[in-house]
mmCIF file of C-alpha atoms in Angstrom:
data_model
loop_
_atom_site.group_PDB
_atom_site.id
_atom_site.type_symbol
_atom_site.label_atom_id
_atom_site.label_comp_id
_atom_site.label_asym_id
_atom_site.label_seq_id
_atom_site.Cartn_x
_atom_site.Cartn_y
_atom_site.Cartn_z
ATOM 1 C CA UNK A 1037 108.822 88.196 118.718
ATOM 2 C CA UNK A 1038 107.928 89.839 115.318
ATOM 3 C CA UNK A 1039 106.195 86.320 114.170
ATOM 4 C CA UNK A 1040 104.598 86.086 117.454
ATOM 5 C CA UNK A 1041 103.048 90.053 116.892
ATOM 6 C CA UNK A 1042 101.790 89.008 113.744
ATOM 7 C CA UNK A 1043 100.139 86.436 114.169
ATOM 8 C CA UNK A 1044 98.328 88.221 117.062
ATOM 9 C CA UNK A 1045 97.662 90.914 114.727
ATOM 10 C CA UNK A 1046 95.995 88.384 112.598
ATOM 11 C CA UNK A 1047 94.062 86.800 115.182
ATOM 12 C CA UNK A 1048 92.720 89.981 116.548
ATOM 13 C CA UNK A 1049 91.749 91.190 112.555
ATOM 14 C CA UNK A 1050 89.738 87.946 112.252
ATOM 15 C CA UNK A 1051 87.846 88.788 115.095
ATOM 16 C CA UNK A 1052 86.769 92.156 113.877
ATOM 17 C CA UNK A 1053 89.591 94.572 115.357
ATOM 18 C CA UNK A 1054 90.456 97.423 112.477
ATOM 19 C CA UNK A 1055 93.170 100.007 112.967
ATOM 20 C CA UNK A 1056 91.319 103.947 112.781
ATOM 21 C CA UNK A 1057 92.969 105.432 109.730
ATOM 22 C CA UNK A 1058 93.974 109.115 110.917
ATOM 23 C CA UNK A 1059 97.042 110.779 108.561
ATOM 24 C CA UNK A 1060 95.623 113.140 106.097
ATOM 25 C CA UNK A 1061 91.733 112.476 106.529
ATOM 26 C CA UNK A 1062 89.867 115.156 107.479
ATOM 27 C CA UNK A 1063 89.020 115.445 111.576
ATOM 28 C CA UNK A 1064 86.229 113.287 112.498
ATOM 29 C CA UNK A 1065 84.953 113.660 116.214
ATOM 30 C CA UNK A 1066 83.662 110.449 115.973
ATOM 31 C CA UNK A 1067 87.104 108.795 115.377
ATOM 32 C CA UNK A 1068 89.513 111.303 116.635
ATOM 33 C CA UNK A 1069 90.454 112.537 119.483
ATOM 34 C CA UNK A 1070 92.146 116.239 118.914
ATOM 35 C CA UNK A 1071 95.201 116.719 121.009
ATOM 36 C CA UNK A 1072 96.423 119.664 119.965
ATOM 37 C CA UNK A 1073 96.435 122.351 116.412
ATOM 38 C CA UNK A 1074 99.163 122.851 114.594
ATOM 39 C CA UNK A 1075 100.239 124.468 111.261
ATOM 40 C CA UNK A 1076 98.733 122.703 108.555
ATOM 41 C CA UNK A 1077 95.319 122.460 106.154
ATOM 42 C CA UNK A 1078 92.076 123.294 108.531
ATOM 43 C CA UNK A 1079 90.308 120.819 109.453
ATOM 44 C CA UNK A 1080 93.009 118.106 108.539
ATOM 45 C CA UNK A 1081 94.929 115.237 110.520
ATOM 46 C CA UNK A 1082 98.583 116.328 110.016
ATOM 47 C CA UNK A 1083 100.229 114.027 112.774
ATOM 48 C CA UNK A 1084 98.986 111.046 114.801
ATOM 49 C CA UNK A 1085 100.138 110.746 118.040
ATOM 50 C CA UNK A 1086 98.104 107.455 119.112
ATOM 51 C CA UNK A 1087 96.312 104.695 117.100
ATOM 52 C CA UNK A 1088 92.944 104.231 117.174
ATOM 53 C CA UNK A 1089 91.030 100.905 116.954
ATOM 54 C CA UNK A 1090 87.500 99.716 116.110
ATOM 55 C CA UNK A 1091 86.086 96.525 116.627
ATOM 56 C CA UNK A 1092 83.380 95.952 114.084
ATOM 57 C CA UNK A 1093 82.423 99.453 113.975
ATOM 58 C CA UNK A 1094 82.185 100.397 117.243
ATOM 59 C CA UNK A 1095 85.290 102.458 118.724
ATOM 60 C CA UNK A 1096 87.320 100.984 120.999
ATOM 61 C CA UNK A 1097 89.981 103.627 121.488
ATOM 62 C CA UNK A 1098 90.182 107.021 119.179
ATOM 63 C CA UNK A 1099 93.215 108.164 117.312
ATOM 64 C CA UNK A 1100 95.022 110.610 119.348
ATOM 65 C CA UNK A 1101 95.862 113.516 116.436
ATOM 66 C CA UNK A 1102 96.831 117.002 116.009
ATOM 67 C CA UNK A 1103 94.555 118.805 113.708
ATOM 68 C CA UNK A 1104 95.726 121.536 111.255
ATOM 69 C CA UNK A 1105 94.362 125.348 111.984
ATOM 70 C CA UNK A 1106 94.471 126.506 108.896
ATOM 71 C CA UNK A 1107 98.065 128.548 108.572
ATOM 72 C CA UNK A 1108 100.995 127.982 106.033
ATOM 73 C CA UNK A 1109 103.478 126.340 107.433
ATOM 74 C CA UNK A 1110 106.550 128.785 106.345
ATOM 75 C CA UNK A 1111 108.821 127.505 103.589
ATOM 76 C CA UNK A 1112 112.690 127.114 104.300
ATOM 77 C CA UNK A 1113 114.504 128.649 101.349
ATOM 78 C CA UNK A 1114 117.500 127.385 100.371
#
C-alpha cells in the first residue's frame, strides 16, 4: 500500500500538484484558510489542521490552520 501511495504521490508531483507549506510561515489568505486563533506569535501558523495543495500555482484546496493571536503561551515550571 505504502509503494502504491508513493508512486501516486510521484505521479501526481510530475503533473504539477505541490503540497501548501503551512507550519511556522506567516498567515497568508491566499493559501490559508484560518480555522481558529490560538496562543502563539501573531500573525503565525502554529498548527495545521488540513493540507493544502496547488497545482501549478493555482490553489486547489487551502491549508486548514490555526493562526497565533499574539499571547504567550504560559510556561510550565518544573
Amino acid at each position: 500500500i505504502r509503494l502504491i501511495e508513493r508512486k501516486l504521490r510521484a505521479n501526481l508531483e510530475a503533473q504539477g500538484l505541490s503540497q501548501i507549506k503551512a507550519l511556522g510561515e506567516p498567515f497568508d489568505p491566499k493559501l490559508h484558510e484560518s480555522a481558529m486563533y490560538s496562543k502563539g506569535e501573531e500573525g503565525m501558523v502554529i498548527e495545521e489542521l488540513q493540507k493544502g495543495y496547488k497545482l501549478h500555482d493555482r490553489v486547489i484546496r487551502p491549508a486548514m490552520v490555526v493562526v497565533g493571536n499574539g499571547e504567550e503561551e504560559e510556561q510550565k515550571e518544573e
